[in-house]
Tab-separated table of C-alpha atoms in Angstrom:
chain	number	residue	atom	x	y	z
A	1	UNK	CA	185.949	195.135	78.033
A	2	UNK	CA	189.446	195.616	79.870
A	3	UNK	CA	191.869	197.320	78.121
A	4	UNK	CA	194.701	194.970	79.220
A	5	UNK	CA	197.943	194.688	77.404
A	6	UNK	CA	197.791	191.013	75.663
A	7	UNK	CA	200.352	188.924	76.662
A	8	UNK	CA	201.197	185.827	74.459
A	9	UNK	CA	203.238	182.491	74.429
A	10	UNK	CA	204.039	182.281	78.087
A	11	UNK	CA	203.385	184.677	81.049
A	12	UNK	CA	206.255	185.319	83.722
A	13	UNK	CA	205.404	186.597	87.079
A	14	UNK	CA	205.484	185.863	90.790
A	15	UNK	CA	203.495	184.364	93.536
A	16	UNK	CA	203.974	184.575	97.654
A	17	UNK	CA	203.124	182.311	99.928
A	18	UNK	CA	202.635	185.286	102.546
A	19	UNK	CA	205.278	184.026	105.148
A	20	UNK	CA	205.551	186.775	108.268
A	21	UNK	CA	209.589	184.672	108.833
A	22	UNK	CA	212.540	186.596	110.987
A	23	UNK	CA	215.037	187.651	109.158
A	24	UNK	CA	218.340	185.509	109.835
A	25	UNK	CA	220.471	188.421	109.593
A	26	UNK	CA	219.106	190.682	111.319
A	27	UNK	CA	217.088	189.084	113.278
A	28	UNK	CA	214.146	191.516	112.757
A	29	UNK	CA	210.815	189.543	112.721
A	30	UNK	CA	208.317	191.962	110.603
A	31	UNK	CA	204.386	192.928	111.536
A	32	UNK	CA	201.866	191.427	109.459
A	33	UNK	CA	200.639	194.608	108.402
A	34	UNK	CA	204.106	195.839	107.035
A	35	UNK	CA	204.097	192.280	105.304
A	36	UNK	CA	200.766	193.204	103.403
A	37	UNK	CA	202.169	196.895	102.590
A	38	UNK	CA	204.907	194.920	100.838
A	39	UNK	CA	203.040	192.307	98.838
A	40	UNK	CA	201.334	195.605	96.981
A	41	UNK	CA	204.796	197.352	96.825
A	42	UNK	CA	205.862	194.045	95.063
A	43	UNK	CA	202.808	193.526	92.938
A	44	UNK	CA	203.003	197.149	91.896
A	45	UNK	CA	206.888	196.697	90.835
A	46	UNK	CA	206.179	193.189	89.260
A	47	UNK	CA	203.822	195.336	87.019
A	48	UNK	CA	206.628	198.775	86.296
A	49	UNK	CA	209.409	195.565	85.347
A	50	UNK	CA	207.446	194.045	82.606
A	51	UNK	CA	205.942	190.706	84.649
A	52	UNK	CA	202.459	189.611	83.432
A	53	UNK	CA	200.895	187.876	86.915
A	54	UNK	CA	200.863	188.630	90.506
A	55	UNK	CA	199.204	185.682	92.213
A	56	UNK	CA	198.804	185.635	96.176
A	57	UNK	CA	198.094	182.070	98.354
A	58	UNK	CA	195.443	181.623	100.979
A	59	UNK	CA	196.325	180.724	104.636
A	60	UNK	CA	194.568	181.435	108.021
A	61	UNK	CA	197.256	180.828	110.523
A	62	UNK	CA	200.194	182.433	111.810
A	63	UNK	CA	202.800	182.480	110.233
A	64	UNK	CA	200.874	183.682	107.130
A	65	UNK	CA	198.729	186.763	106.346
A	66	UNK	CA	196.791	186.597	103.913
A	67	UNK	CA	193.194	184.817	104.592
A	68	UNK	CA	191.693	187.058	102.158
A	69	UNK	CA	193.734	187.014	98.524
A	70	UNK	CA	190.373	188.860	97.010
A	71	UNK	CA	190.576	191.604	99.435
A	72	UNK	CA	194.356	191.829	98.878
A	73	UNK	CA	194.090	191.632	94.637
A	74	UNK	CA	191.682	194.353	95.002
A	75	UNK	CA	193.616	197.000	96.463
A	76	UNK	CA	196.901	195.687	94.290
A	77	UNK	CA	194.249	196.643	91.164
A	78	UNK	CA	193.034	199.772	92.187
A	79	UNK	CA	197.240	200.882	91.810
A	80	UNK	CA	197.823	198.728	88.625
A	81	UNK	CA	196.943	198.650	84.945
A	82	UNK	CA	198.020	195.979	83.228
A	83	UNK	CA	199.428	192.701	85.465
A	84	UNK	CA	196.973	189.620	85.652
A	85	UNK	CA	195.977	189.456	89.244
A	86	UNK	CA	195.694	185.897	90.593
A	87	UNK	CA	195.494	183.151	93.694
A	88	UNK	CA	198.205	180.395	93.956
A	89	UNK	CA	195.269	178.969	96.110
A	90	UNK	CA	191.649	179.265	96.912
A	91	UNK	CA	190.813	176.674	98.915
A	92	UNK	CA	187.937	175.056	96.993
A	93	UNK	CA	187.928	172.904	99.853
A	94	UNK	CA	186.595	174.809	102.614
A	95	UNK	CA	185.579	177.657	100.908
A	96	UNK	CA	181.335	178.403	100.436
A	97	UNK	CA	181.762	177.927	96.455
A	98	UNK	CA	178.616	180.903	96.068
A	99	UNK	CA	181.267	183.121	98.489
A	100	UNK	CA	184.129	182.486	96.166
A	101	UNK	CA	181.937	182.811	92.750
A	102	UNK	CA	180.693	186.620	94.003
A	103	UNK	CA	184.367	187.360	94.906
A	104	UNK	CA	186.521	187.110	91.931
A	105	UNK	CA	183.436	187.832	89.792
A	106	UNK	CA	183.801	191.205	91.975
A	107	UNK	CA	187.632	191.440	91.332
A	108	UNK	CA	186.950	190.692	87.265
A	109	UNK	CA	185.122	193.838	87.177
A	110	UNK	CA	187.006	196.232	89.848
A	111	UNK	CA	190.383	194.936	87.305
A	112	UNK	CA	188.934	194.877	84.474
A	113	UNK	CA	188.980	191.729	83.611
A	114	UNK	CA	192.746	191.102	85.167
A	115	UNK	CA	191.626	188.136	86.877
A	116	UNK	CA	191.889	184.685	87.356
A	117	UNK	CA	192.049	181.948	90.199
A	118	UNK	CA	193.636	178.845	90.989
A	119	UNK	CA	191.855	176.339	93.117
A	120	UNK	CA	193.587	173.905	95.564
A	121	UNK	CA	192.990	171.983	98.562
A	122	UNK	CA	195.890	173.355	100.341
A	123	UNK	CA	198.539	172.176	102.867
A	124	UNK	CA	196.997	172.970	106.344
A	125	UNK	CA	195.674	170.062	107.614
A	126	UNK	CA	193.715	171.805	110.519
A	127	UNK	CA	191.966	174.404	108.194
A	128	UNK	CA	189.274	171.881	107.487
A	129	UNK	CA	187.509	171.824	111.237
A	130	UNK	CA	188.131	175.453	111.644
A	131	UNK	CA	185.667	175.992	108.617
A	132	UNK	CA	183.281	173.229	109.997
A	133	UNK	CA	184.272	170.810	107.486
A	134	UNK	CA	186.020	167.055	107.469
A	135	UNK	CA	189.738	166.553	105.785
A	136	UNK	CA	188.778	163.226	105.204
A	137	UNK	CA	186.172	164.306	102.861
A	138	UNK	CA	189.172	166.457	100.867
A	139	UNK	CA	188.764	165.440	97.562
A	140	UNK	CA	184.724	164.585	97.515
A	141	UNK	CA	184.937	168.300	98.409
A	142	UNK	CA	187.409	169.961	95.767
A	143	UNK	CA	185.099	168.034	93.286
A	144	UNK	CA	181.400	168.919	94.574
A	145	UNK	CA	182.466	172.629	95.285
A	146	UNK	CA	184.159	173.013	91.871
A	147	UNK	CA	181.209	171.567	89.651
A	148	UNK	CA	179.141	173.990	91.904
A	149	UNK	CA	181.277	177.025	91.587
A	150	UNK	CA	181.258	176.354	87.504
A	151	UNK	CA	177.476	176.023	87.385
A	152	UNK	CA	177.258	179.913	89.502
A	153	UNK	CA	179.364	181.035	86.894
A	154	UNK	CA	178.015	179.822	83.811
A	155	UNK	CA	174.454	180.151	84.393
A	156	UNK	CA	172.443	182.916	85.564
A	157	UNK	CA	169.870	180.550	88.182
A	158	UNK	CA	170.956	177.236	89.625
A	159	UNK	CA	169.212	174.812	91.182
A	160	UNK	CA	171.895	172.462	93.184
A	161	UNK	CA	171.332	169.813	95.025
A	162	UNK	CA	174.897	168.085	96.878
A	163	UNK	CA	176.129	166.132	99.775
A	164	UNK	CA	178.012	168.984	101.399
A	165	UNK	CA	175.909	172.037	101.551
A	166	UNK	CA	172.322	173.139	101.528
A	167	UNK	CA	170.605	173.025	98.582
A	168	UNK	CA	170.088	176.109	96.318
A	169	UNK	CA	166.710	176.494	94.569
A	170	UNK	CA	166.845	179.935	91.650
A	171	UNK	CA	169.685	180.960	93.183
A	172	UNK	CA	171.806	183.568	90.849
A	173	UNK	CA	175.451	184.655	92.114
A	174	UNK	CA	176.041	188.281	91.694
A	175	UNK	CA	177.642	189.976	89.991
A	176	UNK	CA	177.730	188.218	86.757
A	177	UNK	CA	181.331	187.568	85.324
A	178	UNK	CA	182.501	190.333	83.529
A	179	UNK	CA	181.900	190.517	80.257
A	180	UNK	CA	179.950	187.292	80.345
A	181	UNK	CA	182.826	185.017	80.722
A	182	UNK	CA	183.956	183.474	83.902
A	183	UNK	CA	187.888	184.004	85.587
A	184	UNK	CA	190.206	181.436	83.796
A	185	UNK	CA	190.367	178.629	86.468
A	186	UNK	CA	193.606	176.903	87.536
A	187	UNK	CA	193.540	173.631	89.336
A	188	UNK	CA	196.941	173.693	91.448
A	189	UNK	CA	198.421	169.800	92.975
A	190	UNK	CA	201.525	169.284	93.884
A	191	UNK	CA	200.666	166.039	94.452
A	192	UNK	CA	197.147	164.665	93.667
A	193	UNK	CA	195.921	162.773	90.159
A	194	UNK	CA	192.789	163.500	90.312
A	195	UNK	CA	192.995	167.053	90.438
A	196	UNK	CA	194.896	166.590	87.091
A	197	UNK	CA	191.750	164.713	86.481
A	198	UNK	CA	189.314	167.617	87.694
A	199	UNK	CA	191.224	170.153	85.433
A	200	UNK	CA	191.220	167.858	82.437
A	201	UNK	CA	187.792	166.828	82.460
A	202	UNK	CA	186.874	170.992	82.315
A	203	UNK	CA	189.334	172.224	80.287
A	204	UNK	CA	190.793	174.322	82.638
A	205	UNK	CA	194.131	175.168	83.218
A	206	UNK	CA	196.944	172.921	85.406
A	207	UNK	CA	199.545	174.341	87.568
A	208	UNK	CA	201.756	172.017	88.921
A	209	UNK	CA	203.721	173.898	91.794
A	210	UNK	CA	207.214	172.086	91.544
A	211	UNK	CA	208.954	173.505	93.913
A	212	UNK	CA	209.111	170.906	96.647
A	213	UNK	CA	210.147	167.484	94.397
A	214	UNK	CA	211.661	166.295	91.719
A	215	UNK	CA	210.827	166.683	88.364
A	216	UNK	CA	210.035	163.077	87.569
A	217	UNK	CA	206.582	163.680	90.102
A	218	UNK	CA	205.401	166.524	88.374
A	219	UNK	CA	206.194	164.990	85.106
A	220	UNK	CA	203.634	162.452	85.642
A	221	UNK	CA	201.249	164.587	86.802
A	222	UNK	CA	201.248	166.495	83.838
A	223	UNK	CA	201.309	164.130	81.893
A	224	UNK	CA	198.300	162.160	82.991
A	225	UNK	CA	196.657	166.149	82.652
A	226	UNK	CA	197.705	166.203	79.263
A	227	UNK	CA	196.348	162.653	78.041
A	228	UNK	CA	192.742	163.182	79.877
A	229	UNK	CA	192.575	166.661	78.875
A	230	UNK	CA	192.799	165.306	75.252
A	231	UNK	CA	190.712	162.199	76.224
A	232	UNK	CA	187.840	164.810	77.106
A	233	UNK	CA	187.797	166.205	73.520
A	234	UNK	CA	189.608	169.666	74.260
A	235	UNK	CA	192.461	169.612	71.971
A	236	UNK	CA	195.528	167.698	71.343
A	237	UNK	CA	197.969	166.753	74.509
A	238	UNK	CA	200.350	169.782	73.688
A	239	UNK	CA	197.244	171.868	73.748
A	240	UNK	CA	196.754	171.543	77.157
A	241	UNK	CA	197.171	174.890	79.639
A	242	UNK	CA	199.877	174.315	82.207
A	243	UNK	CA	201.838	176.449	84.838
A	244	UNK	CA	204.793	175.558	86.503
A	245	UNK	CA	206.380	177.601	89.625
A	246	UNK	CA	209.974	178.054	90.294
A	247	UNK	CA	212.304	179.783	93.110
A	248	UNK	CA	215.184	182.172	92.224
A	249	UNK	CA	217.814	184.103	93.942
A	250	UNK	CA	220.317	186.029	92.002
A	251	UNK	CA	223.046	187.911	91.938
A	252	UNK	CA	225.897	189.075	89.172
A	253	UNK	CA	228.138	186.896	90.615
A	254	UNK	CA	227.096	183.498	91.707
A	255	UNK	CA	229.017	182.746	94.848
A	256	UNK	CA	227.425	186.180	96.126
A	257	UNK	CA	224.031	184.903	95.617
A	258	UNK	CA	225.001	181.438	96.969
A	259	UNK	CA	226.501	183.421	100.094
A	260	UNK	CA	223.977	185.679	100.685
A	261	UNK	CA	220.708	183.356	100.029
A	262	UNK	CA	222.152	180.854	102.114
A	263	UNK	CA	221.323	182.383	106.180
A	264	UNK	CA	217.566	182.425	104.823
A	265	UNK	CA	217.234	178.967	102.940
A	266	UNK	CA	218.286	177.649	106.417
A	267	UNK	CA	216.515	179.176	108.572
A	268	UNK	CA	213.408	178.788	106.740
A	269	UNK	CA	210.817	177.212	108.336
A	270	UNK	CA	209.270	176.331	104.609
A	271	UNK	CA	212.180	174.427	103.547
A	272	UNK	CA	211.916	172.337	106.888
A	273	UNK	CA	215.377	172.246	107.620
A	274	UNK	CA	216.036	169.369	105.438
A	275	UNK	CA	218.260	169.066	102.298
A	276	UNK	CA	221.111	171.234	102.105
A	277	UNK	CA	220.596	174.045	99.653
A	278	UNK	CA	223.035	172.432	97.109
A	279	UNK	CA	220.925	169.343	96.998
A	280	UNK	CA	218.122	171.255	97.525
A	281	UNK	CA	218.873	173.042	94.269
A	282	UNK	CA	219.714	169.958	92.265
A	283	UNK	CA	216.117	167.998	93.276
A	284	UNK	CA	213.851	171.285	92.546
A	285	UNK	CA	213.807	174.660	90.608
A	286	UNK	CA	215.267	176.175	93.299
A	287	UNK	CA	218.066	177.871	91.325
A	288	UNK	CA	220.745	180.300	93.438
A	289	UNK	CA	223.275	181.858	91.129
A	290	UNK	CA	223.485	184.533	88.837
A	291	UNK	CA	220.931	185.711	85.773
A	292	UNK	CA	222.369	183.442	83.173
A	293	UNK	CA	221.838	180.601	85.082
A	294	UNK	CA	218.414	180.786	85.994
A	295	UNK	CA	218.068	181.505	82.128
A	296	UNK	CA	219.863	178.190	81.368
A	297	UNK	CA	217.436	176.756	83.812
A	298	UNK	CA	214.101	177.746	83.028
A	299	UNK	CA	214.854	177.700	79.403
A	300	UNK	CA	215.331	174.175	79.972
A	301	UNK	CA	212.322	173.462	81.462
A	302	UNK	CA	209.914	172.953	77.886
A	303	UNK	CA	212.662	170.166	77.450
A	304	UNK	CA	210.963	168.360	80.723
A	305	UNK	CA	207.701	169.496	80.508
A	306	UNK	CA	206.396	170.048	77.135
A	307	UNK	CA	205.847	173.854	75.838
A	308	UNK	CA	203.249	175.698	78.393
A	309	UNK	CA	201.692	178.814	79.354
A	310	UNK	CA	202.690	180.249	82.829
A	311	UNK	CA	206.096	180.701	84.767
A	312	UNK	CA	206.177	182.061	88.100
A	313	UNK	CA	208.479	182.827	90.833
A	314	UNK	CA	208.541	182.398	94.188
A	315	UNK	CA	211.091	185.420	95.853
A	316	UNK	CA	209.590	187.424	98.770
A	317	UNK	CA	209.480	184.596	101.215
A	318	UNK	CA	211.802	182.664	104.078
A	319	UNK	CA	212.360	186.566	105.568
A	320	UNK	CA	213.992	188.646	102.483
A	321	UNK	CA	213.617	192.172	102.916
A	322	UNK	CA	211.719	194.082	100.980
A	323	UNK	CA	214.473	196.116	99.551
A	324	UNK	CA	216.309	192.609	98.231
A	325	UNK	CA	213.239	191.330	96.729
A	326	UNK	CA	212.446	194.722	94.712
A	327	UNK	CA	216.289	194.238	93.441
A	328	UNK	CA	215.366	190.682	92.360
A	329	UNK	CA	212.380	191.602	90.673
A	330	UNK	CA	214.707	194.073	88.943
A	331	UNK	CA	217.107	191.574	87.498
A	332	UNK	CA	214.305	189.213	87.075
A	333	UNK	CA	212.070	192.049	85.074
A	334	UNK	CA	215.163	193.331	82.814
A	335	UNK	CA	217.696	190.616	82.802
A	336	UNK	CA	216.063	187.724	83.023
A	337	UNK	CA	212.496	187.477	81.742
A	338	UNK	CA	213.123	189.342	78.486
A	339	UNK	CA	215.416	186.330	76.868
A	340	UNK	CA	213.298	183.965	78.526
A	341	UNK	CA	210.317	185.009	76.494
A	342	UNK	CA	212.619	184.555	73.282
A	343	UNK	CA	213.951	180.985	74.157
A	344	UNK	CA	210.080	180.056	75.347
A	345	UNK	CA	209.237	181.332	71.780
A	346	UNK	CA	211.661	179.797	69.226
A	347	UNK	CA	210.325	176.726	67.723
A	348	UNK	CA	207.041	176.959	69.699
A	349	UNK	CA	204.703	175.250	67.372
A	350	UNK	CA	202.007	177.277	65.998
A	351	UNK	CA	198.835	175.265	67.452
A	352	UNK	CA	200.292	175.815	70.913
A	353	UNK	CA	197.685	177.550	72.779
A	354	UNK	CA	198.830	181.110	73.900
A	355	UNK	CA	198.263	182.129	77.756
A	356	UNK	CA	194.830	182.656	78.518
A	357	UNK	CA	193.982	186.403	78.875
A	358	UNK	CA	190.548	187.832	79.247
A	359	UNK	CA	190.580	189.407	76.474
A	360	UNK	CA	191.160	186.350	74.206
A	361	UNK	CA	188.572	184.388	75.701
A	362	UNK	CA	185.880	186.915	75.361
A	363	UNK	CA	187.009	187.279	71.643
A	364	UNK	CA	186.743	183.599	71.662
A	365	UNK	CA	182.707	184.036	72.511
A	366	UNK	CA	182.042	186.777	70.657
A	367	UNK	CA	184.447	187.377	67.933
A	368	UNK	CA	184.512	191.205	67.016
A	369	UNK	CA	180.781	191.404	68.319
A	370	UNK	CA	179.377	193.451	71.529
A	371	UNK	CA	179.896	191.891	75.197
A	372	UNK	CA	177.321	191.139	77.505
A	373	UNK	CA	176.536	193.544	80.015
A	374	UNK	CA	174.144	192.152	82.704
A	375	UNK	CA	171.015	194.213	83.660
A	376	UNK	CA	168.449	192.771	86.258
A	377	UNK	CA	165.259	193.080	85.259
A	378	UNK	CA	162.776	193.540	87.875
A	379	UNK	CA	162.371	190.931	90.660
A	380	UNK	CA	161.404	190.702	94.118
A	381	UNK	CA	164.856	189.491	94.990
A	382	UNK	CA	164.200	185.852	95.283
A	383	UNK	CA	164.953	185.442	91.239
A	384	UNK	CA	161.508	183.227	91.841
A	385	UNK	CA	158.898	185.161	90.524
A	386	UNK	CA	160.418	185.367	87.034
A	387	UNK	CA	161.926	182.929	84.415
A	388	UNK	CA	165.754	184.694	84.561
A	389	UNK	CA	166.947	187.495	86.740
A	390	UNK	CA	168.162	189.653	83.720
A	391	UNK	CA	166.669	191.353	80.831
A	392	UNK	CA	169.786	190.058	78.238
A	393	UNK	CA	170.613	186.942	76.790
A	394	UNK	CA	173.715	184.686	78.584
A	395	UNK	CA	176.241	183.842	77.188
A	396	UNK	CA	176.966	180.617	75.352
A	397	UNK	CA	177.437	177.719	78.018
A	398	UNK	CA	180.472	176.372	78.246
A	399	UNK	CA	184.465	177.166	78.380
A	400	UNK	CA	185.508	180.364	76.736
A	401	UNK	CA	189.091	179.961	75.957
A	402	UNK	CA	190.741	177.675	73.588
A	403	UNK	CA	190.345	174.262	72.260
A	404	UNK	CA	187.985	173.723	75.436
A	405	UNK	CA	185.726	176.560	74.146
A	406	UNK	CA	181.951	174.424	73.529
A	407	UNK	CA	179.364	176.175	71.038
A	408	UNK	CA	176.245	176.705	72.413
């Protein structure tokens, strides 16, 4: 089982979106391959500064790099011990659900156990035809290919039959999760109820990625996750798993964050050139000032959205240099995050769940008792010609983490 650190309460860390943006200063544009050199330089500083997560997004256009977040989390854990290594989307959508089930089971045991994923649908409308598939059919999809992707994970030979793929008949994704207990899944919306609804009815975790609108929409959304989570029998409301993301930019004095942040936030292509970054700052998280503020801030944020179980940050994109991003990580890692974990933790009540960590969740299955370690037995390779694959015993059905945790 993985010998990683266990984090409690709430986990900090940082996610990218994988931009390739010119830099409005200098007017230097960078390659795409410097760009992923960086997001491992980053990753592996997150990790020396005390962060808990690392999480990496999924696009397949220009300007973006990173198509292949599993690829990317695997080198990032062959250079880091302890940091959780995640997605801030898989696209469940257009994704083979078998493909992305092999994957992170494959990243669970090259980290071991470091690993989760969030699932999403995405924001590039043209990704759907360019992996054969219909945006119209969006959510049908995120719902069939998620209820597929948890059967390959929780049982050792599926038979599926669904309206967007060909059927699979003893079919057994390999290799097992780690340990015998699937990645913790996050279902990420920034605007959609029902996949509030889709994370509810599993008892998976929410992340509600408010960095575009106001509160008042993601305050809903959680909301409604919250009720139906508790509606499916998982636990009370406040039981619930939720992230939240945020954007930061910081310096000792405020006016010399405000000055220097302010070439990139308009030039950005993500912000759209839209509100100015003073209202921009007052509608979202976006918070451009100096450490105590953003402490005042995200302190503040359990007031709006209940007590929950993952912060991160969004810093490395809209063309920052590397060298000012490893100085924000820096304040963020020793100024900031340290008395945020303090404020997060006064008064949080006791049957708040902690963040999910592998090692909690297999404790959670098997209590002080030996893992499972999956061993084929012998087959032809077609998992046909005998009644299971391996020589063991699974692992009790259903979630392992929590509240949401079903005996078998």
């Amino acid at each position: 089982m993985s010998e990683q650190a266990e984090t409690s309460g709430i986990q900090f860390g940082l996610f990218t979106v994988s931009d390739v943006t010119q830099n409005p200063v200098t007017g230097e544009t960078p390659s795409e391959g410097q760009k992923i050199k960086d997001a491992i330089t980053i990753a592996r500083h997150a990790e020396e500064v005390g962060l808990d997560v690392y999480a990496v997004g999924e696009h397949h256009n220009p300007p973006f790099w990173s198509s292949s977040p599993s690829t990317t989390l695997a080198a990032i854990a062959a250079q880091t011990e302890r940091i959780i290594l995640s997605t801030s989307t898989t696209l469940i959508t257009t994704n083979d659900p078998v493909k992305i089930a092999e994957d992170f089971a494959m990243l669970q045991h090259i980290s071991d156990g470091r690993t989760d994923i969030m699932l999403g649908r995405g924001n590039t409308g043209p990704v759907y035809p360019w992996f054969g598939k219909d945006i119209r059919q969006g959510l049908p999809l995120a719902i069939e290919n998620y209820a597929l992707l948890h059967k390959l994970w929780h049982e050792d030979v599926v038979d599926w039959e669904g309206k967007f793929r060909t059927p699979l008949q003893g079919f057994t994704s390999t290799p097992r999760p780690l340990d015998g207990v699937a990645p913790f899944v996050w279902h990420g919306s920034i605007r959609t109820p029902e996949i509030a609804e889709q994370a509810a009815y599993y008892g998976d975790g929410f992340f509600a990625n408010n960095i575009f609108w106001p509160k008042e929409h993601y305050q809903r959304l959680i909301e409604l996750y919250r009720q139906r989570f508790a509606h499916y029998g998982h636990g009370a409301p406040e039981q619930a798993i939720v992230g939240l993301g945020g954007q930061v930019f910081m310096r000792a004095k405020s006016q010399d964050a405000v000055n220097e942040f302010r070439p990139y936030f308009d030039n950005a292509p993500v912000y759209g050139h839209g509100p100015s970054m003073e209202d921009f700052t007052e509608m979202t998280p976006l918070t451009v000032g100096s450490p105590q503020q953003v402490i005042d801030r995200y302190a503040a944020m359990r007031d709006t959205f209940g007590d929950y179980q993952r912060q991160l940050f969004l810093i490395d994109h809209a063309g920052l240099p590397l060298n000012v991003v490893l100085e924000q990580l820096d304040i963020l890692g020793g100024e900031v995050v340290p008395v945020l974990r303090k404020e997060m933790a006064k008064n949080r009540p006791a049957d708040v769940p902690d963040a999910p960590t592998h090692a909690a969740r297999v404790k959670a299955v098997y209590g002080d008792g030996p893992t499972r370690e999956a061993r084929p037995g012998a087959n032809r390779g077609d998992n046909l010609t005998v009644g299971s694959p391996y020589q063991d015993t699974p692992a009790p059905a259903g979630s392992a983490f929590g509240l949401g945790r079903k005996e078998a």
